[in-house]
PDB file of N, H, CA, C and O in Angstrom:
ATOM      1  N   MET A   1     -12.562  -5.672   7.629  1.00  0.00           N
ATOM      2  CA  MET A   1     -11.251  -5.324   8.119  1.00  0.00           C
ATOM      3  C   MET A   1     -11.327  -5.233   9.647  1.00  0.00           C
ATOM      4  O   MET A   1     -12.239  -4.616  10.198  1.00  0.00           O
ATOM      5  N   THR A   2     -10.369  -5.847  10.308  1.00  0.00           N
ATOM      6  H   THR A   2      -9.629  -6.348   9.860  1.00  0.00           H
ATOM      7  CA  THR A   2     -10.368  -5.857  11.763  1.00  0.00           C
ATOM      8  C   THR A   2      -9.834  -4.541  12.321  1.00  0.00           C
ATOM      9  O   THR A   2      -9.215  -3.751  11.608  1.00  0.00           O
ATOM     10  N   ASP A   3     -10.086  -4.327  13.602  1.00  0.00           N
ATOM     11  H   ASP A   3     -10.588  -4.969  14.181  1.00  0.00           H
ATOM     12  CA  ASP A   3      -9.564  -3.122  14.266  1.00  0.00           C
ATOM     13  C   ASP A   3      -8.039  -3.096  14.213  1.00  0.00           C
ATOM     14  O   ASP A   3      -7.441  -2.032  14.047  1.00  0.00           O
ATOM     15  N   GLN A   4      -7.410  -4.256  14.352  1.00  0.00           N
ATOM     16  H   GLN A   4      -7.895  -5.120  14.487  1.00  0.00           H
ATOM     17  CA  GLN A   4      -5.948  -4.327  14.306  1.00  0.00           C
ATOM     18  C   GLN A   4      -5.444  -3.952  12.912  1.00  0.00           C
ATOM     19  O   GLN A   4      -4.459  -3.223  12.793  1.00  0.00           O
ATOM     20  N   GLN A   5      -6.091  -4.427  11.873  1.00  0.00           N
ATOM     21  H   GLN A   5      -6.892  -5.019  11.970  1.00  0.00           H
ATOM     22  CA  GLN A   5      -5.691  -4.082  10.508  1.00  0.00           C
ATOM     23  C   GLN A   5      -5.856  -2.580  10.261  1.00  0.00           C
ATOM     24  O   GLN A   5      -5.005  -1.949   9.634  1.00  0.00           O
ATOM     25  N   ILE A   6      -6.943  -2.023  10.753  1.00  0.00           N
ATOM     26  H   ILE A   6      -7.635  -2.536  11.263  1.00  0.00           H
ATOM     27  CA  ILE A   6      -7.167  -0.581  10.605  1.00  0.00           C
ATOM     28  C   ILE A   6      -6.058   0.190  11.312  1.00  0.00           C
ATOM     29  O   ILE A   6      -5.542   1.170  10.775  1.00  0.00           O
ATOM     30  N   ALA A   7      -5.692  -0.249  12.514  1.00  0.00           N
ATOM     31  H   ALA A   7      -6.111  -1.045  12.950  1.00  0.00           H
ATOM     32  CA  ALA A   7      -4.615   0.412  13.264  1.00  0.00           C
ATOM     33  C   ALA A   7      -3.291   0.331  12.504  1.00  0.00           C
ATOM     34  O   ALA A   7      -2.540   1.306  12.463  1.00  0.00           O
ATOM     35  N   GLU A   8      -3.002  -0.819  11.904  1.00  0.00           N
ATOM     36  H   GLU A   8      -3.612  -1.611  11.936  1.00  0.00           H
ATOM     37  CA  GLU A   8      -1.763  -0.979  11.141  1.00  0.00           C
ATOM     38  C   GLU A   8      -1.748  -0.059   9.920  1.00  0.00           C
ATOM     39  O   GLU A   8      -0.736   0.578   9.629  1.00  0.00           O
ATOM     40  N   HIS A   9      -2.859   0.007   9.218  1.00  0.00           N
ATOM     41  H   HIS A   9      -3.682  -0.511   9.454  1.00  0.00           H
ATOM     42  CA  HIS A   9      -2.939   0.878   8.045  1.00  0.00           C
ATOM     43  C   HIS A   9      -2.869   2.352   8.448  1.00  0.00           C
ATOM     44  O   HIS A   9      -2.292   3.170   7.731  1.00  0.00           O
ATOM     45  N   THR A  10      -3.450   2.682   9.582  1.00  0.00           N
ATOM     46  H   THR A  10      -3.919   2.017  10.164  1.00  0.00           H
ATOM     47  CA  THR A  10      -3.389   4.058  10.071  1.00  0.00           C
ATOM     48  C   THR A  10      -1.936   4.459  10.324  1.00  0.00           C
ATOM     49  O   THR A  10      -1.540   5.584  10.021  1.00  0.00           O
ATOM     50  N   GLN A  11      -1.148   3.549  10.874  1.00  0.00           N
ATOM     51  H   GLN A  11      -1.470   2.635  11.120  1.00  0.00           H
ATOM     52  CA  GLN A  11       0.276   3.815  11.095  1.00  0.00           C
ATOM     53  C   GLN A  11       1.011   3.968   9.769  1.00  0.00           C
ATOM     54  O   GLN A  11       1.886   4.825   9.640  1.00  0.00           O
ATOM     55  N   GLN A  12       0.665   3.153   8.792  1.00  0.00           N
ATOM     56  H   GLN A  12      -0.045   2.457   8.896  1.00  0.00           H
ATOM     57  CA  GLN A  12       1.293   3.265   7.477  1.00  0.00           C
ATOM     58  C   GLN A  12       0.986   4.622   6.855  1.00  0.00           C
ATOM     59  O   GLN A  12       1.870   5.271   6.297  1.00  0.00           O
ATOM     60  N   ILE A  13      -0.258   5.041   6.952  1.00  0.00           N
ATOM     61  H   ILE A  13      -0.977   4.513   7.405  1.00  0.00           H
ATOM     62  CA  ILE A  13      -0.657   6.343   6.411  1.00  0.00           C
ATOM     63  C   ILE A  13       0.136   7.450   7.089  1.00  0.00           C
ATOM     64  O   ILE A  13       0.592   8.382   6.426  1.00  0.00           O
ATOM     65  N   ALA A  14       0.305   7.355   8.407  1.00  0.00           N
ATOM     66  H   ALA A  14      -0.066   6.598   8.945  1.00  0.00           H
ATOM     67  CA  ALA A  14       1.020   8.378   9.169  1.00  0.00           C
ATOM     68  C   ALA A  14       2.490   8.479   8.763  1.00  0.00           C
ATOM     69  O   ALA A  14       3.116   9.519   8.968  1.00  0.00           O
ATOM     70  N   SER A  15       3.040   7.420   8.197  1.00  0.00           N
ATOM     71  H   SER A  15       2.531   6.575   8.031  1.00  0.00           H
ATOM     72  CA  SER A  15       4.453   7.439   7.825  1.00  0.00           C
ATOM     73  C   SER A  15       4.683   7.798   6.350  1.00  0.00           C
ATOM     74  O   SER A  15       5.829   7.921   5.918  1.00  0.00           O
ATOM     75  N   MET A  16       3.613   7.966   5.585  1.00  0.00           N
ATOM     76  H   MET A  16       2.682   7.867   5.936  1.00  0.00           H
ATOM     77  CA  MET A  16       3.753   8.254   4.153  1.00  0.00           C
ATOM     78  C   MET A  16       4.086   9.723   3.902  1.00  0.00           C
ATOM     79  O   MET A  16       3.632  10.613   4.622  1.00  0.00           O
ATOM     80  N   SER A  17       4.880   9.951   2.875  1.00  0.00           N
ATOM     81  H   SER A  17       5.249   9.228   2.291  1.00  0.00           H
ATOM     82  CA  SER A  17       5.184  11.320   2.458  1.00  0.00           C
ATOM     83  C   SER A  17       4.043  11.849   1.590  1.00  0.00           C
ATOM     84  O   SER A  17       3.175  11.097   1.144  1.00  0.00           O
ATOM     85  N   ARG A  18       4.068  13.129   1.370  1.00  0.00           N
ATOM     86  H   ARG A  18       4.772  13.739   1.732  1.00  0.00           H
ATOM     87  CA  ARG A  18       3.061  13.750   0.511  1.00  0.00           C
ATOM     88  C   ARG A  18       3.113  13.149  -0.895  1.00  0.00           C
ATOM     89  O   ARG A  18       2.078  12.865  -1.497  1.00  0.00           O
ATOM     90  N   TYR A  19       4.323  12.962  -1.406  1.00  0.00           N
ATOM     91  H   TYR A  19       5.164  13.193  -0.917  1.00  0.00           H
ATOM     92  CA  TYR A  19       4.480  12.380  -2.743  1.00  0.00           C
ATOM     93  C   TYR A  19       3.922  10.953  -2.779  1.00  0.00           C
ATOM     94  O   TYR A  19       3.201  10.590  -3.709  1.00  0.00           O
ATOM     95  N   GLU A  20       4.252  10.154  -1.776  1.00  0.00           N
ATOM     96  H   GLU A  20       4.837  10.449  -1.021  1.00  0.00           H
ATOM     97  CA  GLU A  20       3.749   8.775  -1.728  1.00  0.00           C
ATOM     98  C   GLU A  20       2.223   8.745  -1.693  1.00  0.00           C
ATOM     99  O   GLU A  20       1.594   7.900  -2.328  1.00  0.00           O
ATOM    100  N   MET A  21       1.645   9.665  -0.954  1.00  0.00           N
ATOM    101  H   MET A  21       2.156  10.353  -0.438  1.00  0.00           H
ATOM    102  CA  MET A  21       0.190   9.717  -0.860  1.00  0.00           C
ATOM    103  C   MET A  21      -0.423  10.135  -2.196  1.00  0.00           C
ATOM    104  O   MET A  21      -1.431   9.573  -2.624  1.00  0.00           O
ATOM    105  N   ALA A  22       0.181  11.111  -2.845  1.00  0.00           N
ATOM    106  H   ALA A  22       1.000  11.568  -2.497  1.00  0.00           H
ATOM    107  CA  ALA A  22      -0.325  11.565  -4.148  1.00  0.00           C
ATOM    108  C   ALA A  22      -0.220  10.447  -5.179  1.00  0.00           C
ATOM    109  O   ALA A  22      -1.128  10.238  -5.983  1.00  0.00           O
ATOM    110  N   GLU A  23       0.889   9.744  -5.142  1.00  0.00           N
ATOM    111  H   GLU A  23       1.626   9.914  -4.489  1.00  0.00           H
ATOM    112  CA  GLU A  23       1.089   8.634  -6.079  1.00  0.00           C
ATOM    113  C   GLU A  23       0.035   7.548  -5.859  1.00  0.00           C
ATOM    114  O   GLU A  23      -0.546   7.034  -6.815  1.00  0.00           O
ATOM    115  N   LEU A  24      -0.203   7.208  -4.606  1.00  0.00           N
ATOM    116  H   LEU A  24       0.269   7.625  -3.830  1.00  0.00           H
ATOM    117  CA  LEU A  24      -1.215   6.203  -4.304  1.00  0.00           C
ATOM    118  C   LEU A  24      -2.592   6.681  -4.727  1.00  0.00           C
ATOM    119  O   LEU A  24      -3.366   5.919  -5.307  1.00  0.00           O
ATOM    120  N   TRP A  25      -2.903   7.938  -4.440  1.00  0.00           N
ATOM    121  H   TRP A  25      -2.275   8.557  -3.969  1.00  0.00           H
ATOM    122  CA  TRP A  25      -4.204   8.500  -4.802  1.00  0.00           C
ATOM    123  C   TRP A  25      -4.425   8.381  -6.311  1.00  0.00           C
ATOM    124  O   TRP A  25      -5.504   8.000  -6.765  1.00  0.00           O
ATOM    125  N   ARG A  26      -3.402   8.707  -7.066  1.00  0.00           N
ATOM    126  H   ARG A  26      -2.525   9.016  -6.698  1.00  0.00           H
ATOM    127  CA  ARG A  26      -3.535   8.701  -8.523  1.00  0.00           C
ATOM    128  C   ARG A  26      -3.534   7.302  -9.121  1.00  0.00           C
ATOM    129  O   ARG A  26      -4.272   7.042 -10.072  1.00  0.00           O
ATOM    130  N   TYR A  27      -2.719   6.391  -8.582  1.00  0.00           N
ATOM    131  H   TYR A  27      -2.120   6.602  -7.810  1.00  0.00           H
ATOM    132  CA  TYR A  27      -2.509   5.095  -9.241  1.00  0.00           C
ATOM    133  C   TYR A  27      -3.019   3.878  -8.483  1.00  0.00           C
ATOM    134  O   TYR A  27      -2.778   2.752  -8.918  1.00  0.00           O
ATOM    135  N   ALA A  28      -3.701   4.060  -7.387  1.00  0.00           N
ATOM    136  H   ALA A  28      -3.896   4.975  -7.033  1.00  0.00           H
ATOM    137  CA  ALA A  28      -4.200   2.918  -6.615  1.00  0.00           C
ATOM    138  C   ALA A  28      -5.203   2.120  -7.440  1.00  0.00           C
ATOM    139  O   ALA A  28      -5.989   2.693  -8.194  1.00  0.00           O
ATOM    140  N   PRO A  29      -5.173   0.812  -7.296  1.00  0.00           N
ATOM    141  CA  PRO A  29      -6.161  -0.006  -8.011  1.00  0.00           C
ATOM    142  C   PRO A  29      -7.562   0.232  -7.443  1.00  0.00           C
ATOM    143  O   PRO A  29      -7.722   0.639  -6.292  1.00  0.00           O
ATOM    144  N   ALA A  30      -8.543  -0.026  -8.257  1.00  0.00           N
ATOM    145  H   ALA A  30      -8.413  -0.356  -9.192  1.00  0.00           H
ATOM    146  CA  ALA A  30      -9.933   0.119  -7.808  1.00  0.00           C
ATOM    147  C   ALA A  30     -10.162  -0.751  -6.578  1.00  0.00           C
ATOM    148  O   ALA A  30      -9.691  -1.886  -6.509  1.00  0.00           O
ATOM    149  N   GLY A  31     -10.885  -0.206  -5.618  1.00  0.00           N
ATOM    150  H   GLY A  31     -11.267   0.716  -5.674  1.00  0.00           H
ATOM    151  CA  GLY A  31     -11.197  -0.948  -4.401  1.00  0.00           C
ATOM    152  C   GLY A  31     -10.148  -0.878  -3.315  1.00  0.00           C
ATOM    153  O   GLY A  31     -10.262  -1.568  -2.302  1.00  0.00           O
ATOM    154  N   HIS A  32      -9.118  -0.051  -3.504  1.00  0.00           N
ATOM    155  H   HIS A  32      -9.025   0.510  -4.326  1.00  0.00           H
ATOM    156  CA  HIS A  32      -8.072   0.084  -2.478  1.00  0.00           C
ATOM    157  C   HIS A  32      -8.728   0.539  -1.178  1.00  0.00           C
ATOM    158  O   HIS A  32      -9.549   1.456  -1.202  1.00  0.00           O
ATOM    159  N   PRO A  33      -8.389  -0.076  -0.040  1.00  0.00           N
ATOM    160  CA  PRO A  33      -9.067   0.248   1.219  1.00  0.00           C
ATOM    161  C   PRO A  33      -8.907   1.695   1.690  1.00  0.00           C
ATOM    162  O   PRO A  33      -9.748   2.184   2.445  1.00  0.00           O
ATOM    163  N   TYR A  34      -7.853   2.389   1.266  1.00  0.00           N
ATOM    164  H   TYR A  34      -7.170   1.992   0.653  1.00  0.00           H
ATOM    165  CA  TYR A  34      -7.674   3.769   1.704  1.00  0.00           C
ATOM    166  C   TYR A  34      -8.690   4.703   1.060  1.00  0.00           C
ATOM    167  O   TYR A  34      -8.872   5.833   1.514  1.00  0.00           O
ATOM    168  N   PHE A  35      -9.347   4.241   0.016  1.00  0.00           N
ATOM    169  H   PHE A  35      -9.199   3.323  -0.353  1.00  0.00           H
ATOM    170  CA  PHE A  35     -10.313   5.080  -0.701  1.00  0.00           C
ATOM    171  C   PHE A  35     -11.731   4.533  -0.613  1.00  0.00           C
ATOM    172  O   PHE A  35     -12.626   4.978  -1.331  1.00  0.00           O
ATOM    173  N   ASP A  36     -11.927   3.557   0.280  1.00  0.00           N
ATOM    174  H   ASP A  36     -11.199   3.195   0.864  1.00  0.00           H
ATOM    175  CA  ASP A  36     -13.250   2.993   0.531  1.00  0.00           C
ATOM    176  C   ASP A  36     -13.925   3.857   1.599  1.00  0.00           C
ATOM    177  O   ASP A  36     -13.539   3.828   2.768  1.00  0.00           O
ATOM    178  N   LYS A  37     -14.918   4.612   1.192  1.00  0.00           N
ATOM    179  H   LYS A  37     -15.232   4.636   0.243  1.00  0.00           H
ATOM    180  CA  LYS A  37     -15.561   5.566   2.104  1.00  0.00           C
ATOM    181  C   LYS A  37     -16.293   4.890   3.262  1.00  0.00           C
ATOM    182  O   LYS A  37     -16.717   5.564   4.201  1.00  0.00           O
ATOM    183  N   ARG A  38     -16.445   3.579   3.206  1.00  0.00           N
ATOM    184  H   ARG A  38     -16.101   3.031   2.443  1.00  0.00           H
ATOM    185  CA  ARG A  38     -17.087   2.858   4.308  1.00  0.00           C
ATOM    186  C   ARG A  38     -16.113   2.582   5.452  1.00  0.00           C
ATOM    187  O   ARG A  38     -16.523   2.189   6.544  1.00  0.00           O
ATOM    188  N   LEU A  39     -14.832   2.789   5.196  1.00  0.00           N
ATOM    189  H   LEU A  39     -14.499   3.109   4.309  1.00  0.00           H
ATOM    190  CA  LEU A  39     -13.804   2.532   6.210  1.00  0.00           C
ATOM    191  C   LEU A  39     -13.254   3.849   6.747  1.00  0.00           C
ATOM    192  O   LEU A  39     -13.209   4.842   6.020  1.00  0.00           O
ATOM    193  N   PRO A  40     -12.837   3.869   8.010  1.00  0.00           N
ATOM    194  CA  PRO A  40     -12.272   5.105   8.582  1.00  0.00           C
ATOM    195  C   PRO A  40     -10.928   5.481   7.959  1.00  0.00           C
ATOM    196  O   PRO A  40     -10.458   6.605   8.139  1.00  0.00           O
ATOM    197  N   LEU A  41     -10.314   4.566   7.237  1.00  0.00           N
ATOM    198  H   LEU A  41     -10.696   3.653   7.090  1.00  0.00           H
ATOM    199  CA  LEU A  41      -9.024   4.854   6.607  1.00  0.00           C
ATOM    200  C   LEU A  41      -9.141   5.967   5.582  1.00  0.00           C
ATOM    201  O   LEU A  41      -8.218   6.763   5.412  1.00  0.00           O
ATOM    202  N   HIS A  42     -10.266   6.022   4.904  1.00  0.00           N
ATOM    203  H   HIS A  42     -11.016   5.375   5.042  1.00  0.00           H
ATOM    204  CA  HIS A  42     -10.468   7.048   3.874  1.00  0.00           C
ATOM    205  C   HIS A  42     -10.374   8.449   4.480  1.00  0.00           C
ATOM    206  O   HIS A  42      -9.654   9.305   3.967  1.00  0.00           O
ATOM    207  N   GLU A  43     -11.092   8.674   5.557  1.00  0.00           N
ATOM    208  H   GLU A  43     -11.678   7.978   5.974  1.00  0.00           H
ATOM    209  CA  GLU A  43     -11.079   9.994   6.202  1.00  0.00           C
ATOM    210  C   GLU A  43      -9.684  10.322   6.740  1.00  0.00           C
ATOM    211  O   GLU A  43      -9.212  11.453   6.629  1.00  0.00           O
ATOM    212  N   HIS A  44      -9.041   9.321   7.319  1.00  0.00           N
ATOM    213  H   HIS A  44      -9.425   8.402   7.410  1.00  0.00           H
ATOM    214  CA  HIS A  44      -7.700   9.534   7.879  1.00  0.00           C
ATOM    215  C   HIS A  44      -6.713   9.881   6.759  1.00  0.00           C
ATOM    216  O   HIS A  44      -5.933  10.824   6.890  1.00  0.00           O
ATOM    217  N   PHE A  45      -6.747   9.124   5.664  1.00  0.00           N
ATOM    218  H   PHE A  45      -7.382   8.358   5.558  1.00  0.00           H
ATOM    219  CA  PHE A  45      -5.854   9.373   4.541  1.00  0.00           C
ATOM    220  C   PHE A  45      -6.076  10.774   3.984  1.00  0.00           C
ATOM    221  O   PHE A  45      -5.123  11.533   3.808  1.00  0.00           O
ATOM    222  N   LYS A  46      -7.318  11.114   3.708  1.00  0.00           N
ATOM    223  H   LYS A  46      -8.092  10.498   3.851  1.00  0.00           H
ATOM    224  CA  LYS A  46      -7.638  12.412   3.110  1.00  0.00           C
ATOM    225  C   LYS A  46      -7.223  13.564   4.028  1.00  0.00           C
ATOM    226  O   LYS A  46      -6.647  14.548   3.564  1.00  0.00           O
ATOM    227  N   ALA A  47      -7.510  13.447   5.323  1.00  0.00           N
ATOM    228  H   ALA A  47      -7.978  12.648   5.700  1.00  0.00           H
ATOM    229  CA  ALA A  47      -7.162  14.511   6.264  1.00  0.00           C
ATOM    230  C   ALA A  47      -5.646  14.711   6.325  1.00  0.00           C
ATOM    231  O   ALA A  47      -5.171  15.846   6.318  1.00  0.00           O
ATOM    232  N   ARG A  48      -4.895  13.629   6.383  1.00  0.00           N
ATOM    233  H   ARG A  48      -5.281  12.707   6.388  1.00  0.00           H
ATOM    234  CA  ARG A  48      -3.427  13.754   6.445  1.00  0.00           C
ATOM    235  C   ARG A  48      -2.885  14.328   5.139  1.00  0.00           C
ATOM    236  O   ARG A  48      -2.024  15.208   5.160  1.00  0.00           O
ATOM    237  N   PHE A  49      -3.374  13.846   4.022  1.00  0.00           N
ATOM    238  H   PHE A  49      -4.073  13.131   4.005  1.00  0.00           H
ATOM    239  CA  PHE A  49      -2.913  14.347   2.724  1.00  0.00           C
ATOM    240  C   PHE A  49      -3.199  15.840   2.596  1.00  0.00           C
ATOM    241  O   PHE A  49      -2.354  16.600   2.125  1.00  0.00           O
ATOM    242  N   ASP A  50      -4.378  16.252   3.012  1.00  0.00           N
ATOM    243  H   ASP A  50      -5.065  15.634   3.395  1.00  0.00           H
ATOM    244  CA  ASP A  50      -4.720  17.677   2.975  1.00  0.00           C
ATOM    245  C   ASP A  50      -3.804  18.494   3.884  1.00  0.00           C
ATOM    246  O   ASP A  50      -3.381  19.588   3.510  1.00  0.00           O
ATOM    247  N   ARG A  51      -3.490  17.971   5.081  1.00  0.00           N
ATOM    248  H   ARG A  51      -3.834  17.083   5.384  1.00  0.00           H
ATOM    249  CA  ARG A  51      -2.583  18.676   6.003  1.00  0.00           C
ATOM    250  C   ARG A  51      -1.192  18.836   5.403  1.00  0.00           C
ATOM    251  O   ARG A  51      -0.508  19.826   5.661  1.00  0.00           O
ATOM    252  N   LEU A  52      -0.774  17.854   4.596  1.00  0.00           N
ATOM    253  H   LEU A  52      -1.329  17.050   4.386  1.00  0.00           H
ATOM    254  CA  LEU A  52       0.547  17.918   3.965  1.00  0.00           C
ATOM    255  C   LEU A  52       0.564  18.812   2.729  1.00  0.00           C
ATOM    256  O   LEU A  52       1.628  19.099   2.181  1.00  0.00           O
ATOM    257  N   GLY A  53      -0.609  19.250   2.294  1.00  0.00           N
ATOM    258  H   GLY A  53      -1.473  19.017   2.740  1.00  0.00           H
ATOM    259  CA  GLY A  53      -0.673  20.145   1.142  1.00  0.00           C
ATOM    260  C   GLY A  53      -1.454  19.603  -0.032  1.00  0.00           C
ATOM    261  O   GLY A  53      -1.716  20.337  -0.986  1.00  0.00           O
ATOM    262  N   GLY A  54      -1.836  18.329   0.011  1.00  0.00           N
ATOM    263  H   GLY A  54      -1.623  17.733   0.785  1.00  0.00           H
ATOM    264  CA  GLY A  54      -2.639  17.740  -1.053  1.00  0.00           C
ATOM    265  C   GLY A  54      -1.942  17.810  -2.403  1.00  0.00           C
ATOM    266  O   GLY A  54      -0.715  17.861  -2.490  1.00  0.00           O
ATOM    267  N   PHE A  55      -2.756  17.811  -3.451  1.00  0.00           N
ATOM    268  H   PHE A  55      -3.752  17.769  -3.380  1.00  0.00           H
ATOM    269  CA  PHE A  55      -2.209  17.907  -4.802  1.00  0.00           C
ATOM    270  C   PHE A  55      -1.816  19.346  -5.111  1.00  0.00           C
ATOM    271  O   PHE A  55      -2.464  20.296  -4.671  1.00  0.00           O
ATOM    272  N   SER A  56      -0.763  19.480  -5.861  1.00  0.00           N
ATOM    273  H   SER A  56      -0.237  18.709  -6.218  1.00  0.00           H
ATOM    274  CA  SER A  56      -0.313  20.780  -6.353  1.00  0.00           C
ATOM    275  C   SER A  56       0.178  20.554  -7.780  1.00  0.00           C
ATOM    276  O   SER A  56       0.400  19.413  -8.185  1.00  0.00           O
ATOM    277  N   PRO A  57       0.344  21.613  -8.530  1.00  0.00           N
ATOM    278  CA  PRO A  57       0.899  21.428  -9.880  1.00  0.00           C
ATOM    279  C   PRO A  57       2.260  20.716  -9.867  1.00  0.00           C
ATOM    280  O   PRO A  57       2.564  19.920 -10.756  1.00  0.00           O
ATOM    281  N   GLU A  58       3.067  21.016  -8.852  1.00  0.00           N
ATOM    282  H   GLU A  58       2.821  21.663  -8.131  1.00  0.00           H
ATOM    283  CA  GLU A  58       4.387  20.401  -8.765  1.00  0.00           C
ATOM    284  C   GLU A  58       4.295  18.884  -8.516  1.00  0.00           C
ATOM    285  O   GLU A  58       5.015  18.100  -9.134  1.00  0.00           O
ATOM    286  N   ILE A  59       3.414  18.494  -7.620  1.00  0.00           N
ATOM    287  H   ILE A  59       2.828  19.131  -7.118  1.00  0.00           H
ATOM    288  CA  ILE A  59       3.237  17.064  -7.330  1.00  0.00           C
ATOM    289  C   ILE A  59       2.692  16.360  -8.567  1.00  0.00           C
ATOM    290  O   ILE A  59       3.177  15.291  -8.940  1.00  0.00           O
ATOM    291  N   SER A  60       1.699  16.947  -9.195  1.00  0.00           N
ATOM    292  H   SER A  60       1.305  17.814  -8.892  1.00  0.00           H
ATOM    293  CA  SER A  60       1.118  16.342 -10.398  1.00  0.00           C
ATOM    294  C   SER A  60       2.170  16.165 -11.486  1.00  0.00           C
ATOM    295  O   SER A  60       2.222  15.127 -12.145  1.00  0.00           O
ATOM    296  N   LYS A  61       3.006  17.182 -11.672  1.00  0.00           N
ATOM    297  H   LYS A  61       2.963  18.025 -11.137  1.00  0.00           H
ATOM    298  CA  LYS A  61       4.060  17.108 -12.684  1.00  0.00           C
ATOM    299  C   LYS A  61       5.084  16.022 -12.325  1.00  0.00           C
ATOM    300  O   LYS A  61       5.542  15.284 -13.197  1.00  0.00           O
ATOM    301  N   ALA A  62       5.435  15.933 -11.055  1.00  0.00           N
ATOM    302  H   ALA A  62       5.064  16.533 -10.346  1.00  0.00           H
ATOM    303  CA  ALA A  62       6.398  14.936 -10.622  1.00  0.00           C
ATOM    304  C   ALA A  62       5.880  13.511 -10.836  1.00  0.00           C
ATOM    305  O   ALA A  62       6.652  12.596 -11.121  1.00  0.00           O
ATOM    306  N   LEU A  63       4.573  13.337 -10.695  1.00  0.00           N
ATOM    307  H   LEU A  63       3.945  14.080 -10.463  1.00  0.00           H
ATOM    308  CA  LEU A  63       3.974  12.017 -10.890  1.00  0.00           C
ATOM    309  C   LEU A  63       3.937  11.634 -12.364  1.00  0.00           C
ATOM    310  O   LEU A  63       3.923  10.454 -12.715  1.00  0.00           O
ATOM    311  N   GLY A  64       3.922  12.651 -13.217  1.00  0.00           N
ATOM    312  H   GLY A  64       3.933  13.609 -12.932  1.00  0.00           H
ATOM    313  CA  GLY A  64       3.915  12.399 -14.664  1.00  0.00           C
ATOM    314  C   GLY A  64       2.574  12.195 -15.160  1.00  0.00           C
ATOM    315  O   GLY A  64       2.386  11.971 -16.356  1.00  0.00           O
TER     316      GLY A  64
END
């Protein structure tokens, strides 16, 4: 992944809601770049999701 692609994904992560992040976390296909620990996107995604409140019973219930 290029630096430009990482920057674009970082912007996408910054614009996601807590619900969108929880949904992606739960239903992302295997190998999704946001959950690849070799990429900086993983740390950025996790840190932002945690700042927004992470998973809660309400979010889990809303996701079904």
